[in-house]
Amino acid sequence: MAGVLYLLAILLTFSTAASGEVTKGKAVVNGGATIASTDEHFICATLDWWPSDKCNYGSCSWGDASILNLDLSNPVLINAVKAFSPLKLRLGGSLDDKVLYETGDFGQPCLPFVMNDSALFGYNDGCLPISRWDQLNKFFEEAGASVVFGLNALNGRVPMPDGSQGGPWNCTNAESLIRFTADKGYNILGWELGNELSGKGIRVRIDVAQYAADTISLKKIVDQIYEGRPVKPLIIAPGGNFEVEWYSQFIDLTKTSSSLDVITHHMYILGPGVDEDLVEKILNPCRLDLAASVFSNLSVILRNAGSSPTAWVGEAGGAYNSGRNLVTNSFVSSFWYLDQLGMSANYDTKSYCRQSLIGGNYGLLNTTTFEPNPDYYSALLWHRLMGTKVLATDFNGTEKIRAYTHCARDSNGITLLLLNLDLIETTYVQVSIKSAQLTKETREEYHLTAKDGNLHSQTALLNGKALNVDSYGQIPALEPLEVDGSQPIEVAPVSIVFAHLPYVHAPACI
């Protein structure tokens, strides 16, 4: 079915103009007040621990993209991160809780991960050499990355009768890494405790009361180590799949001590990467809408608790188990990804971490060549055009148009994001602004389409021009079209438009 959609998309892209299949709609934006806000640097991406022999469904897609062996000197990698100035990088993943750190009195060989089918997550414990940690921090400084590091939360645990891992967290090794990092002057935005150990967990779990106690312990360690230092890292947890009851209890248990700065959850709204119907799911507005309940429920819990933690999506790759080649690393992936960015921001999510920057079949960069995939450019356009203030946006017309608006970033006016999920129809969108003054001047438009109309293409076109790095590994300029502001915005089939309207003077954006 996915192949049929692909062929249909190619044919329809070239036939739409001739067939004249068009529809009209109206984006109604309330410029009077914000409905939510994001961090200044909303876009985040992950680096993972998976070795090159990590395979899913017969596909071994990780190559040399592990935290332990990624080529940190690659110019495309450096320039890709630099383009965000800074890019949040979350270092973590399933093997978080099997990593030891060669710091302090480590006293044993620092060994790499070795595949073992009988071990948790299919690997024996691995080790982060201190020399590699130094290399990584040099890269972070050079490329301008803002780093969140996921700590091993399973140290010291013992199996419990209910199947969970119990006993207090043995924080000795983690504390040694934190102290070493602080003493070296390495800048860390946040320390995150564990990966997917909350609620039912993924193969392993920790009771909520114990998890809260361990988070409080981490807070005390960080407070003590960073006392008197100019910047104190955030305390982040639990990095799991959202479950209302577990998250509610966790927030309540950590609230009194103010031990938690950021509460993270993971999202893979498309299901497993082996699913052959991923394209249909991505272009199905009803499927995309399912994520709203997670964002809404978490925002309600935080509001009702009166607590200070902010919500992040700590990991999201669309389809789990490393994604699907030529889907979650191709042009069609930008529809679910940008829709998630817009929807999560509407519910006051402060940051959204994409799995992954590189590695698997869902990387923003190609695992082998480091060439940016289409989602990289979608993320970069968001970063450059969408400000922190979120405006309520309603779309009147076809259900195939998704619309999100923010105050413009570092500029006057607003930026409207439009996603057309329809394979056939072009939609002409009029923009109506409530509670704002405007003059119909020139606006800037950024139209993203798939090369040759192929939704599975790994090359995106910006206003008809292919986006590729040059021979020096430089990220291409992202230049807009200048358009008469009195005209509707034309959104072609299966295309994406960022429209910057500098002439909208919205009170919410002042």
PDB file of N, CA and C in Angstrom, residues 145-203:
ATOM      1  N   ALA A 145      26.666  22.971  21.209  1.00  0.00           N
ATOM      2  CA  ALA A 145      25.568  22.130  21.676  1.00  0.00           C
ATOM      3  C   ALA A 145      25.289  22.386  23.150  1.00  0.00           C
ATOM      4  N   SER A 146      24.024  22.243  23.513  1.00  0.00           N
ATOM      5  CA  SER A 146      23.581  22.351  24.901  1.00  0.00           C
ATOM      6  C   SER A 146      23.156  20.951  25.327  1.00  0.00           C
ATOM      7  N   VAL A 147      23.819  20.372  26.329  1.00  0.00           N
ATOM      8  CA  VAL A 147      23.797  18.927  26.534  1.00  0.00           C
ATOM      9  C   VAL A 147      22.985  18.482  27.748  1.00  0.00           C
ATOM     10  N   VAL A 148      22.153  17.464  27.507  1.00  0.00           N
ATOM     11  CA  VAL A 148      21.484  16.717  28.578  1.00  0.00           C
ATOM     12  C   VAL A 148      22.059  15.306  28.558  1.00  0.00           C
ATOM     13  N   PHE A 149      22.486  14.817  29.724  1.00  0.00           N
ATOM     14  CA  PHE A 149      23.107  13.490  29.795  1.00  0.00           C
ATOM     15  C   PHE A 149      22.248  12.559  30.642  1.00  0.00           C
ATOM     16  N   GLY A 150      21.908  11.398  30.060  1.00  0.00           N
ATOM     17  CA  GLY A 150      21.119  10.391  30.753  1.00  0.00           C
ATOM     18  C   GLY A 150      21.986   9.481  31.597  1.00  0.00           C
ATOM     19  N   LEU A 151      21.697   9.426  32.901  1.00  0.00           N
ATOM     20  CA  LEU A 151      22.484   8.646  33.846  1.00  0.00           C
ATOM     21  C   LEU A 151      21.906   7.240  34.034  1.00  0.00           C
ATOM     22  N   ASN A 152      22.794   6.294  34.329  1.00  0.00           N
ATOM     23  CA  ASN A 152      22.421   4.912  34.614  1.00  0.00           C
ATOM     24  C   ASN A 152      21.651   4.870  35.945  1.00  0.00           C
ATOM     25  N   ALA A 153      20.355   4.544  35.855  1.00  0.00           N
ATOM     26  CA  ALA A 153      19.519   4.508  37.055  1.00  0.00           C
ATOM     27  C   ALA A 153      19.325   3.099  37.604  1.00  0.00           C
ATOM     28  N   LEU A 154      19.955   2.090  36.991  1.00  0.00           N
ATOM     29  CA  LEU A 154      19.783   0.713  37.462  1.00  0.00           C
ATOM     30  C   LEU A 154      20.918   0.241  38.365  1.00  0.00           C
ATOM     31  N   ASN A 155      21.935   1.044  38.545  1.00  0.00           N
ATOM     32  CA  ASN A 155      23.039   0.643  39.420  1.00  0.00           C
ATOM     33  C   ASN A 155      22.527   0.351  40.830  1.00  0.00           C
ATOM     34  N   GLY A 156      22.892  -0.800  41.348  1.00  0.00           N
ATOM     35  CA  GLY A 156      22.534  -1.156  42.715  1.00  0.00           C
ATOM     36  C   GLY A 156      21.181  -1.811  42.875  1.00  0.00           C
ATOM     37  N   ARG A 157      20.417  -1.959  41.820  1.00  0.00           N
ATOM     38  CA  ARG A 157      19.069  -2.510  41.936  1.00  0.00           C
ATOM     39  C   ARG A 157      19.091  -4.031  42.136  1.00  0.00           C
ATOM     40  N   VAL A 158      18.014  -4.510  42.739  1.00  0.00           N
ATOM     41  CA  VAL A 158      17.819  -5.952  42.909  1.00  0.00           C
ATOM     42  C   VAL A 158      16.408  -6.294  42.442  1.00  0.00           C
ATOM     43  N   PRO A 159      16.222  -7.498  41.877  1.00  0.00           N
ATOM     44  CA  PRO A 159      14.878  -7.894  41.421  1.00  0.00           C
ATOM     45  C   PRO A 159      13.902  -7.995  42.601  1.00  0.00           C
ATOM     46  N   MET A 160      12.686  -7.487  42.389  1.00  0.00           N
ATOM     47  CA  MET A 160      11.641  -7.536  43.402  1.00  0.00           C
ATOM     48  C   MET A 160      10.580  -8.569  43.018  1.00  0.00           C
ATOM     49  N   PRO A 161       9.801  -9.043  44.008  1.00  0.00           N
ATOM     50  CA  PRO A 161       8.780 -10.053  43.709  1.00  0.00           C
ATOM     51  C   PRO A 161       7.766  -9.628  42.655  1.00  0.00           C
ATOM     52  N   ASP A 162       7.496  -8.312  42.564  1.00  0.00           N
ATOM     53  CA  ASP A 162       6.502  -7.846  41.574  1.00  0.00           C
ATOM     54  C   ASP A 162       7.092  -7.654  40.190  1.00  0.00           C
ATOM     55  N   GLY A 163       8.359  -8.016  40.034  1.00  0.00           N
ATOM     56  CA  GLY A 163       9.002  -7.910  38.718  1.00  0.00           C
ATOM     57  C   GLY A 163       9.744  -6.615  38.485  1.00  0.00           C
ATOM     58  N   SER A 164       9.610  -5.672  39.412  1.00  0.00           N
ATOM     59  CA  SER A 164      10.333  -4.411  39.259  1.00  0.00           C
ATOM     60  C   SER A 164      11.757  -4.550  39.781  1.00  0.00           C
ATOM     61  N   GLN A 165      12.539  -3.495  39.581  1.00  0.00           N
ATOM     62  CA  GLN A 165      13.878  -3.425  40.145  1.00  0.00           C
ATOM     63  C   GLN A 165      13.813  -2.538  41.392  1.00  0.00           C
ATOM     64  N   GLY A 166      14.207  -3.080  42.541  1.00  0.00           N
ATOM     65  CA  GLY A 166      14.060  -2.356  43.795  1.00  0.00           C
ATOM     66  C   GLY A 166      15.387  -2.026  44.440  1.00  0.00           C
ATOM     67  N   GLY A 167      15.277  -1.474  45.633  1.00  0.00           N
ATOM     68  CA  GLY A 167      16.470  -1.047  46.352  1.00  0.00           C
ATOM     69  C   GLY A 167      16.874   0.344  45.911  1.00  0.00           C
ATOM     70  N   PRO A 168      17.577   1.068  46.774  1.00  0.00           N
ATOM     71  CA  PRO A 168      17.999   2.432  46.411  1.00  0.00           C
ATOM     72  C   PRO A 168      19.039   2.417  45.299  1.00  0.00           C
ATOM     73  N   TRP A 169      19.039   3.494  44.549  1.00  0.00           N
ATOM     74  CA  TRP A 169      19.997   3.699  43.459  1.00  0.00           C
ATOM     75  C   TRP A 169      21.407   3.820  44.032  1.00  0.00           C
ATOM     76  N   ASN A 170      22.342   3.046  43.479  1.00  0.00           N
ATOM     77  CA  ASN A 170      23.760   3.204  43.811  1.00  0.00           C
ATOM     78  C   ASN A 170      24.308   4.313  42.927  1.00  0.00           C
ATOM     79  N   CYS A 171      24.458   5.484  43.521  1.00  0.00           N
ATOM     80  CA  CYS A 171      24.791   6.682  42.751  1.00  0.00           C
ATOM     81  C   CYS A 171      26.291   6.940  42.661  1.00  0.00           C
ATOM     82  N   THR A 172      27.121   6.055  43.211  1.00  0.00           N
ATOM     83  CA  THR A 172      28.563   6.338  43.326  1.00  0.00           C
ATOM     84  C   THR A 172      29.205   6.654  41.987  1.00  0.00           C
ATOM     85  N   ASN A 173      28.974   5.786  40.995  1.00  0.00           N
ATOM     86  CA  ASN A 173      29.606   5.973  39.691  1.00  0.00           C
ATOM     87  C   ASN A 173      29.071   7.221  38.989  1.00  0.00           C
ATOM     88  N   ALA A 174      27.753   7.433  39.077  1.00  0.00           N
ATOM     89  CA  ALA A 174      27.155   8.628  38.463  1.00  0.00           C
ATOM     90  C   ALA A 174      27.664   9.889  39.136  1.00  0.00           C
ATOM     91  N   GLU A 175      27.751   9.873  40.450  1.00  0.00           N
ATOM     92  CA  GLU A 175      28.245  11.038  41.169  1.00  0.00           C
ATOM     93  C   GLU A 175      29.683  11.354  40.764  1.00  0.00           C
ATOM     94  N   SER A 176      30.468  10.312  40.538  1.00  0.00           N
ATOM     95  CA  SER A 176      31.848  10.507  40.113  1.00  0.00           C
ATOM     96  C   SER A 176      31.916  11.202  38.759  1.00  0.00           C
ATOM     97  N   LEU A 177      31.032  10.805  37.827  1.00  0.00           N
ATOM     98  CA  LEU A 177      30.993  11.445  36.509  1.00  0.00           C
ATOM     99  C   LEU A 177      30.550  12.903  36.632  1.00  0.00           C
ATOM    100  N   ILE A 178      29.536  13.154  37.435  1.00  0.00           N
ATOM    101  CA  ILE A 178      29.046  14.521  37.608  1.00  0.00           C
ATOM    102  C   ILE A 178      30.139  15.409  38.202  1.00  0.00           C
ATOM    103  N   ARG A 179      30.837  14.894  39.200  1.00  0.00           N
ATOM    104  CA  ARG A 179      31.894  15.678  39.834  1.00  0.00           C
ATOM    105  C   ARG A 179      33.041  15.949  38.855  1.00  0.00           C
ATOM    106  N   PHE A 180      33.452  14.921  38.126  1.00  0.00           N
ATOM    107  CA  PHE A 180      34.513  15.088  37.129  1.00  0.00           C
ATOM    108  C   PHE A 180      34.117  16.158  36.112  1.00  0.00           C
ATOM    109  N   THR A 181      32.867  16.081  35.645  1.00  0.00           N
ATOM    110  CA  THR A 181      32.363  17.009  34.627  1.00  0.00           C
ATOM    111  C   THR A 181      32.372  18.443  35.142  1.00  0.00           C
ATOM    112  N   ALA A 182      31.904  18.628  36.371  1.00  0.00           N
ATOM    113  CA  ALA A 182      31.883  19.970  36.967  1.00  0.00           C
ATOM    114  C   ALA A 182      33.294  20.500  37.179  1.00  0.00           C
ATOM    115  N   ASP A 183      34.188  19.648  37.665  1.00  0.00           N
ATOM    116  CA  ASP A 183      35.561  20.083  37.919  1.00  0.00           C
ATOM    117  C   ASP A 183      36.299  20.467  36.640  1.00  0.00           C
ATOM    118  N   LYS A 184      35.945  19.816  35.538  1.00  0.00           N
ATOM    119  CA  LYS A 184      36.566  20.144  34.248  1.00  0.00           C
ATOM    120  C   LYS A 184      35.961  21.402  33.622  1.00  0.00           C
ATOM    121  N   GLY A 185      34.875  21.882  34.191  1.00  0.00           N
ATOM    122  CA  GLY A 185      34.229  23.073  33.645  1.00  0.00           C
ATOM    123  C   GLY A 185      33.375  22.793  32.425  1.00  0.00           C
ATOM    124  N   TYR A 186      33.019  21.530  32.215  1.00  0.00           N
ATOM    125  CA  TYR A 186      32.161  21.195  31.074  1.00  0.00           C
ATOM    126  C   TYR A 186      30.730  21.655  31.376  1.00  0.00           C
ATOM    127  N   ASN A 187      30.116  22.290  30.388  1.00  0.00           N
ATOM    128  CA  ASN A 187      28.771  22.826  30.567  1.00  0.00           C
ATOM    129  C   ASN A 187      27.720  21.762  30.266  1.00  0.00           C
ATOM    130  N   ILE A 188      26.922  21.437  31.259  1.00  0.00           N
ATOM    131  CA  ILE A 188      25.842  20.476  31.105  1.00  0.00           C
ATOM    132  C   ILE A 188      24.529  21.179  31.434  1.00  0.00           C
ATOM    133  N   LEU A 189      23.589  21.125  30.504  1.00  0.00           N
ATOM    134  CA  LEU A 189      22.287  21.749  30.734  1.00  0.00           C
ATOM    135  C   LEU A 189      21.489  20.970  31.765  1.00  0.00           C
ATOM    136  N   GLY A 190      21.563  19.633  31.687  1.00  0.00           N
ATOM    137  CA  GLY A 190      20.772  18.844  32.615  1.00  0.00           C
ATOM    138  C   GLY A 190      21.277  17.429  32.760  1.00  0.00           C
ATOM    139  N   TRP A 191      21.024  16.846  33.947  1.00  0.00           N
ATOM    140  CA  TRP A 191      21.286  15.433  34.210  1.00  0.00           C
ATOM    141  C   TRP A 191      19.934  14.733  34.300  1.00  0.00           C
ATOM    142  N   GLU A 192      19.762  13.705  33.466  1.00  0.00           N
ATOM    143  CA  GLU A 192      18.498  12.970  33.421  1.00  0.00           C
ATOM    144  C   GLU A 192      18.696  11.590  34.046  1.00  0.00           C
ATOM    145  N   LEU A 193      17.763  11.184  34.891  1.00  0.00           N
ATOM    146  CA  LEU A 193      17.887   9.914  35.599  1.00  0.00           C
ATOM    147  C   LEU A 193      17.086   8.823  34.909  1.00  0.00           C
ATOM    148  N   GLY A 194      17.807   7.901  34.241  1.00  0.00           N
ATOM    149  CA  GLY A 194      17.181   6.708  33.691  1.00  0.00           C
ATOM    150  C   GLY A 194      16.490   6.912  32.357  1.00  0.00           C
ATOM    151  N   ASN A 195      16.120   5.789  31.760  1.00  0.00           N
ATOM    152  CA  ASN A 195      15.471   5.781  30.454  1.00  0.00           C
ATOM    153  C   ASN A 195      14.408   4.688  30.406  1.00  0.00           C
ATOM    154  N   GLU A 196      13.155   5.100  30.262  1.00  0.00           N
ATOM    155  CA  GLU A 196      12.018   4.189  30.073  1.00  0.00           C
ATOM    156  C   GLU A 196      11.930   3.123  31.165  1.00  0.00           C
ATOM    157  N   LEU A 197      12.091   3.576  32.412  1.00  0.00           N
ATOM    158  CA  LEU A 197      11.959   2.705  33.582  1.00  0.00           C
ATOM    159  C   LEU A 197      10.690   3.017  34.371  1.00  0.00           C
ATOM    160  N   SER A 198       9.934   4.011  33.934  1.00  0.00           N
ATOM    161  CA  SER A 198       8.738   4.447  34.649  1.00  0.00           C
ATOM    162  C   SER A 198       7.537   3.591  34.261  1.00  0.00           C
ATOM    163  N   GLY A 199       6.468   3.666  35.085  1.00  0.00           N
ATOM    164  CA  GLY A 199       5.236   2.949  34.770  1.00  0.00           C
ATOM    165  C   GLY A 199       5.470   1.472  34.550  1.00  0.00           C
ATOM    166  N   LYS A 200       4.962   0.964  33.430  1.00  0.00           N
ATOM    167  CA  LYS A 200       5.160  -0.442  33.083  1.00  0.00           C
ATOM    168  C   LYS A 200       6.587  -0.707  32.614  1.00  0.00           C
ATOM    169  N   GLY A 201       7.291   0.363  32.226  1.00  0.00           N
ATOM    170  CA  GLY A 201       8.668   0.221  31.776  1.00  0.00           C
ATOM    171  C   GLY A 201       8.781  -0.475  30.430  1.00  0.00           C
ATOM    172  N   ILE A 202       9.981  -0.484  29.902  1.00  0.00           N
ATOM    173  CA  ILE A 202      10.298  -1.251  28.694  1.00  0.00           C
ATOM    174  C   ILE A 202      11.265  -2.339  29.123  1.00  0.00           C
ATOM    175  N   ARG A 203      10.725  -3.530  29.406  1.00  0.00           N
ATOM    176  CA  ARG A 203      11.477  -4.704  29.872  1.00  0.00           C
ATOM    177  C   ARG A 203      11.870  -4.628  31.345  1.00  0.00           C
TER     178      ARG A 203
END
